[in-house]
PDB file of C-alpha atoms in Angstrom:
ATOM      1  CA  MET A   1       0.095   0.181   0.062  1.00  0.00           C
ATOM      2  CA  SER A   2       1.331   3.301  -1.165  1.00  0.00           C
ATOM      3  CA  GLY A   3       1.733   6.377   1.145  1.00  0.00           C
ATOM      4  CA  LYS A   4      -1.183   7.959  -1.165  1.00  0.00           C
ATOM      5  CA  ASP A   5      -3.284   5.002  -0.522  1.00  0.00           C
ATOM      6  CA  ARG A   6      -2.692   5.227   3.301  1.00  0.00           C
ATOM      7  CA  ALA A   7      -3.467   8.837   3.173  1.00  0.00           C
ATOM      8  CA  ASN A   8      -6.698   8.375   1.244  1.00  0.00           C
ATOM      9  CA  ILE A   9      -7.518   5.742   3.992  1.00  0.00           C
ATOM     10  CA  ASN A  10      -6.798   8.082   6.741  1.00  0.00           C
ATOM     11  CA  HIS A  11      -8.886  10.918   4.663  1.00  0.00           C
ATOM     12  CA  ALA A  12     -12.009   8.589   4.695  1.00  0.00           C
ATOM     13  CA  ASP A  13     -11.571   7.581   8.318  1.00  0.00           C
ATOM     14  CA  VAL A  14     -12.304  11.201   9.423  1.00  0.00           C
ATOM     15  CA  ALA A  15     -14.878  11.883   6.693  1.00  0.00           C
ATOM     16  CA  THR A  16     -16.792   8.404   7.447  1.00  0.00           C
ATOM     17  CA  GLY A  17     -16.045   8.389  11.249  1.00  0.00           C
ATOM     18  CA  THR A  18     -14.730   4.922  10.989  1.00  0.00           C
ATOM     19  CA  THR A  19     -11.411   3.017  11.543  1.00  0.00           C
ATOM     20  CA  GLN A  20     -10.285  -0.008   9.647  1.00  0.00           C
ATOM     21  CA  TYR A  21      -8.185  -2.411  11.853  1.00  0.00           C
ATOM     22  CA  VAL A  22      -6.040  -5.496  10.984  1.00  0.00           C
ATOM     23  CA  THR A  23      -7.130  -8.128  13.709  1.00  0.00           C
ATOM     24  CA  VAL A  24      -4.493 -10.573  15.167  1.00  0.00           C
ATOM     25  CA  VAL A  25      -4.809 -13.019  17.754  1.00  0.00           C
ATOM     26  CA  ILE A  26      -2.235 -13.364  20.438  1.00  0.00           C
ATOM     27  CA  GLY A  27      -2.948 -15.807  23.417  1.00  0.00           C
ATOM     28  CA  GLY A  28      -6.615 -16.545  22.263  1.00  0.00           C
ATOM     29  CA  GLN A  29      -7.471 -12.669  22.787  1.00  0.00           C
ATOM     30  CA  LEU A  30      -8.363 -10.414  19.723  1.00  0.00           C
ATOM     31  CA  PHE A  31      -6.468  -7.399  19.252  1.00  0.00           C
ATOM     32  CA  GLY A  32      -6.851  -4.823  16.329  1.00  0.00           C
ATOM     33  CA  LEU A  33      -3.802  -2.482  15.010  1.00  0.00           C
ATOM     34  CA  PRO A  34      -5.099   0.346  12.732  1.00  0.00           C
ATOM     35  CA  ILE A  35      -4.732  -0.265   9.334  1.00  0.00           C
ATOM     36  CA  ASN A  36      -2.662   2.736   8.642  1.00  0.00           C
ATOM     37  CA  GLN A  37       0.273   1.513  10.842  1.00  0.00           C
ATOM     38  CA  VAL A  38       0.329  -1.875   9.220  1.00  0.00           C
ATOM     39  CA  HIS A  39       2.933  -2.231   6.482  1.00  0.00           C
ATOM     40  CA  ASP A  40       3.350  -6.061   5.963  1.00  0.00           C
ATOM     41  CA  VAL A  41       1.723  -9.222   6.990  1.00  0.00           C
ATOM     42  CA  PHE A  42       4.105 -12.348   6.532  1.00  0.00           C
ATOM     43  CA  ALA A  43       5.350 -15.343   7.651  1.00  0.00           C
ATOM     44  CA  PRO A  44       8.999 -15.195   8.624  1.00  0.00           C
ATOM     45  CA  GLU A  45      11.058 -17.824   7.469  1.00  0.00           C
ATOM     46  CA  SER A  46      13.755 -17.397  10.408  1.00  0.00           C
ATOM     47  CA  VAL A  47      14.833 -15.066  13.182  1.00  0.00           C
ATOM     48  CA  THR A  48      18.213 -14.460  14.329  1.00  0.00           C
ATOM     49  CA  LYS A  49      18.680 -13.996  18.162  1.00  0.00           C
ATOM     50  CA  VAL A  50      20.403 -11.046  19.201  1.00  0.00           C
ATOM     51  CA  PRO A  51      22.525 -11.374  22.348  1.00  0.00           C
ATOM     52  CA  LEU A  52      21.743  -9.007  25.076  1.00  0.00           C
ATOM     53  CA  SER A  53      18.622  -7.794  23.780  1.00  0.00           C
ATOM     54  CA  PRO A  54      15.390  -7.615  25.968  1.00  0.00           C
ATOM     55  CA  PRO A  55      13.559 -10.616  26.586  1.00  0.00           C
ATOM     56  CA  GLU A  56      10.421  -9.192  24.199  1.00  0.00           C
ATOM     57  CA  VAL A  57      13.117  -9.067  21.306  1.00  0.00           C
ATOM     58  CA  ALA A  58      12.968 -12.416  19.451  1.00  0.00           C
ATOM     59  CA  GLY A  59      15.806 -11.179  17.207  1.00  0.00           C
ATOM     60  CA  VAL A  60      15.923  -9.617  13.768  1.00  0.00           C
ATOM     61  CA  LEU A  61      14.619 -10.911  10.232  1.00  0.00           C
ATOM     62  CA  ASN A  62      15.300 -10.039   6.976  1.00  0.00           C
ATOM     63  CA  LEU A  63      12.163  -8.416   5.059  1.00  0.00           C
ATOM     64  CA  ARG A  64      12.449  -8.121   1.535  1.00  0.00           C
ATOM     65  CA  GLY A  65      16.184  -6.768   2.094  1.00  0.00           C
ATOM     66  CA  ARG A  66      15.466  -4.695   5.224  1.00  0.00           C
ATOM     67  CA  ILE A  67      16.574  -5.620   8.739  1.00  0.00           C
ATOM     68  CA  VAL A  68      13.540  -5.697  10.986  1.00  0.00           C
ATOM     69  CA  THR A  69      13.499  -6.093  14.898  1.00  0.00           C
ATOM     70  CA  ALA A  70      10.987  -9.163  15.843  1.00  0.00           C
ATOM     71  CA  ILE A  71       8.937  -8.504  18.983  1.00  0.00           C
ATOM     72  CA  ALA A  72       7.466 -11.558  20.491  1.00  0.00           C
ATOM     73  CA  MET A  73       4.406 -10.432  21.558  1.00  0.00           C
ATOM     74  CA  ARG A  74       3.215 -13.182  23.853  1.00  0.00           C
ATOM     75  CA  ARG A  75       6.753 -12.747  25.824  1.00  0.00           C
ATOM     76  CA  ARG A  76       5.671  -8.737  25.833  1.00  0.00           C
ATOM     77  CA  LEU A  77       2.231  -9.885  27.060  1.00  0.00           C
ATOM     78  CA  HIS A  78       3.942 -12.316  29.756  1.00  0.00           C
ATOM     79  CA  LEU A  79       2.494 -15.333  27.964  1.00  0.00           C
ATOM     80  CA  GLU A  80       3.416 -18.919  27.278  1.00  0.00           C
ATOM     81  CA  PRO A  81       5.215 -19.300  23.961  1.00  0.00           C
ATOM     82  CA  LEU A  82       3.605 -21.029  20.833  1.00  0.00           C
ATOM     83  CA  GLU A  83       4.217 -24.797  20.440  1.00  0.00           C
ATOM     84  CA  SER A  84       7.333 -25.217  18.171  1.00  0.00           C
ATOM     85  CA  ASP A  85       5.067 -26.703  15.468  1.00  0.00           C
ATOM     86  CA  GLN A  86       2.937 -23.934  14.615  1.00  0.00           C
ATOM     87  CA  THR A  87       3.775 -21.185  11.981  1.00  0.00           C
ATOM     88  CA  MET A  88       5.168 -18.124  12.953  1.00  0.00           C
ATOM     89  CA  MET A  89       3.346 -15.023  11.758  1.00  0.00           C
ATOM     90  CA  ALA A  90       4.192 -11.503  11.956  1.00  0.00           C
ATOM     91  CA  VAL A  91       2.819  -7.971  11.254  1.00  0.00           C
ATOM     92  CA  GLY A  92       5.054  -5.412   9.769  1.00  0.00           C
ATOM     93  CA  ILE A  93       4.861  -1.826  11.570  1.00  0.00           C
ATOM     94  CA  GLU A  94       7.064   1.154  11.557  1.00  0.00           C
ATOM     95  CA  TYR A  95       7.957   3.259  14.853  1.00  0.00           C
ATOM     96  CA  LYS A  96      10.253   6.394  14.970  1.00  0.00           C
ATOM     97  CA  GLY A  97      11.590   5.269  11.601  1.00  0.00           C
ATOM     98  CA  GLU A  98      12.786   1.853  12.432  1.00  0.00           C
ATOM     99  CA  SER A  99      10.834  -1.486  11.309  1.00  0.00           C
ATOM    100  CA  TYR A 100       9.412  -3.898  13.447  1.00  0.00           C
ATOM    101  CA  GLY A 101       7.909  -7.211  13.278  1.00  0.00           C
ATOM    102  CA  LEU A 102       5.323  -8.028  15.643  1.00  0.00           C
ATOM    103  CA  VAL A 103       5.217 -11.936  16.127  1.00  0.00           C
ATOM    104  CA  ILE A 104       1.722 -13.003  16.632  1.00  0.00           C
ATOM    105  CA  ASP A 105      -0.305 -16.241  16.629  1.00  0.00           C
ATOM    106  CA  ALA A 106      -2.685 -15.651  13.840  1.00  0.00           C
ATOM    107  CA  VAL A 107      -3.830 -12.811  11.482  1.00  0.00           C
ATOM    108  CA  GLY A 108      -7.667 -12.285  11.476  1.00  0.00           C
ATOM    109  CA  GLU A 109      -9.468 -10.104   8.789  1.00  0.00           C
ATOM    110  CA  VAL A 110      -9.509  -6.280   8.229  1.00  0.00           C
ATOM    111  CA  LEU A 111     -12.478  -4.827  10.146  1.00  0.00           C
ATOM    112  CA  ASN A 112     -14.042  -1.383   9.197  1.00  0.00           C
ATOM    113  CA  LEU A 113     -15.565   0.169  12.773  1.00  0.00           C
ATOM    114  CA  PRO A 114     -17.033   3.136  13.999  1.00  0.00           C
ATOM    115  CA  GLU A 115     -15.354   5.531  16.125  1.00  0.00           C
ATOM    116  CA  SER A 116     -18.330   5.677  18.063  1.00  0.00           C
ATOM    117  CA  SER A 117     -18.225   2.048  19.165  1.00  0.00           C
ATOM    118  CA  ARG A 118     -14.750   2.623  20.340  1.00  0.00           C
ATOM    119  CA  GLU A 119     -14.561   2.573  24.093  1.00  0.00           C
ATOM    120  CA  PRO A 120     -11.756   3.152  27.086  1.00  0.00           C
ATOM    121  CA  ASN A 121     -10.366   0.329  28.807  1.00  0.00           C
ATOM    122  CA  PRO A 122     -12.528  -1.391  30.997  1.00  0.00           C
ATOM    123  CA  THR A 123     -11.559  -1.517  34.565  1.00  0.00           C
ATOM    124  CA  ASN A 124     -11.112  -5.476  34.767  1.00  0.00           C
ATOM    125  CA  LEU A 125      -8.950  -5.716  31.401  1.00  0.00           C
ATOM    126  CA  ASP A 126      -5.748  -7.562  32.264  1.00  0.00           C
ATOM    127  CA  GLN A 127      -3.366  -5.207  33.141  1.00  0.00           C
ATOM    128  CA  ARG A 128      -0.614  -6.691  30.583  1.00  0.00           C
ATOM    129  CA  TRP A 129      -3.295  -5.528  27.938  1.00  0.00           C
ATOM    130  CA  ALA A 130      -4.219  -2.435  29.451  1.00  0.00           C
ATOM    131  CA  GLU A 131      -0.920  -1.148  29.562  1.00  0.00           C
ATOM    132  CA  ILE A 132      -0.714  -1.267  25.829  1.00  0.00           C
ATOM    133  CA  SER A 133      -4.129  -0.467  24.431  1.00  0.00           C
ATOM    134  CA  ALA A 134      -5.811   2.477  23.155  1.00  0.00           C
ATOM    135  CA  GLY A 135      -9.372   1.173  24.098  1.00  0.00           C
ATOM    136  CA  VAL A 136     -11.401  -1.663  22.991  1.00  0.00           C
ATOM    137  CA  HIS A 137     -14.404  -2.325  20.705  1.00  0.00           C
ATOM    138  CA  ARG A 138     -17.264  -4.788  21.692  1.00  0.00           C
ATOM    139  CA  LEU A 139     -17.805  -7.298  18.904  1.00  0.00           C
ATOM    140  CA  ASP A 140     -20.359 -10.325  18.815  1.00  0.00           C
ATOM    141  CA  GLY A 141     -19.469 -11.630  22.050  1.00  0.00           C
ATOM    142  CA  GLN A 142     -15.810 -10.651  21.841  1.00  0.00           C
ATOM    143  CA  LEU A 143     -13.715  -7.778  22.961  1.00  0.00           C
ATOM    144  CA  MET A 144     -11.153  -6.586  20.541  1.00  0.00           C
ATOM    145  CA  VAL A 145      -8.335  -4.947  22.154  1.00  0.00           C
ATOM    146  CA  ILE A 146      -6.899  -1.654  20.131  1.00  0.00           C
ATOM    147  CA  LEU A 147      -2.904  -2.098  20.126  1.00  0.00           C
ATOM    148  CA  ASP A 148      -1.430   1.268  20.814  1.00  0.00           C
ATOM    149  CA  VAL A 149       2.272   1.035  18.887  1.00  0.00           C
ATOM    150  CA  ALA A 150       3.503   3.795  21.001  1.00  0.00           C
ATOM    151  CA  ARG A 151       3.228   2.419  24.156  1.00  0.00           C
ATOM    152  CA  LEU A 152       3.799  -1.015  23.003  1.00  0.00           C
ATOM    153  CA  LEU A 153       7.070  -0.128  22.011  1.00  0.00           C
ATOM    154  CA  GLY A 154       8.091   3.085  23.865  1.00  0.00           C
ATOM    155  CA  ALA A 155       7.940   1.764  27.119  1.00  0.00           C
ATOM    156  CA  MET A 156       9.803  -1.451  25.917  1.00  0.00           C
ATOM    157  CA  MET A 157      12.377   0.089  23.906  1.00  0.00           C
ATOM    158  CA  SER A 158      13.031   2.864  26.560  1.00  0.00           C
ATOM    159  CA  GLU A 159      13.957   0.095  29.541  1.00  0.00           C
ATOM    160  CA  PRO A 160      17.670   0.437  30.583  1.00  0.00           C
ATOM    161  CA  LEU A 161      19.329  -2.972  29.841  1.00  0.00           C
ATOM    162  CA  ALA A 162      20.330  -4.695  33.210  1.00  0.00           C
ATOM    163  CA  ALA A 163      23.857  -4.336  34.471  1.00  0.00           C
TER     164      ALA A 163
END
């Protein structure tokens, strides 16, 4: 998707009062990423470990010639790792000029949701999810947590390394 196409989507969002989300599943929970933040959805072939990196950093991977930092979302959310026989999926995003691949369990669909149905985080939302959430949407018997990329990566990347 080109920058022009992304700008057109953003303009349409304002005009219609809706936001498009790419949905992903992590640990059985549905999450949504605003589509204007998603650059790629892919199945990484391999991840190269990086010594002394934060535990959430699974390593780096090559995405069409670019080096991308792979973030293990299950580790970031303090969940058990996936079974080794499951296919790794990732969503490519940009944050502060750097490329990241959020390693997730599964990719869902693109949903077009009205901003009027967006709600603040419920008080009983798991703290691990609340700290990276920009609100929620209630869908047919399911809660979609909206991932806030700045909160997700900002706090993690600013943590000092242990001595």
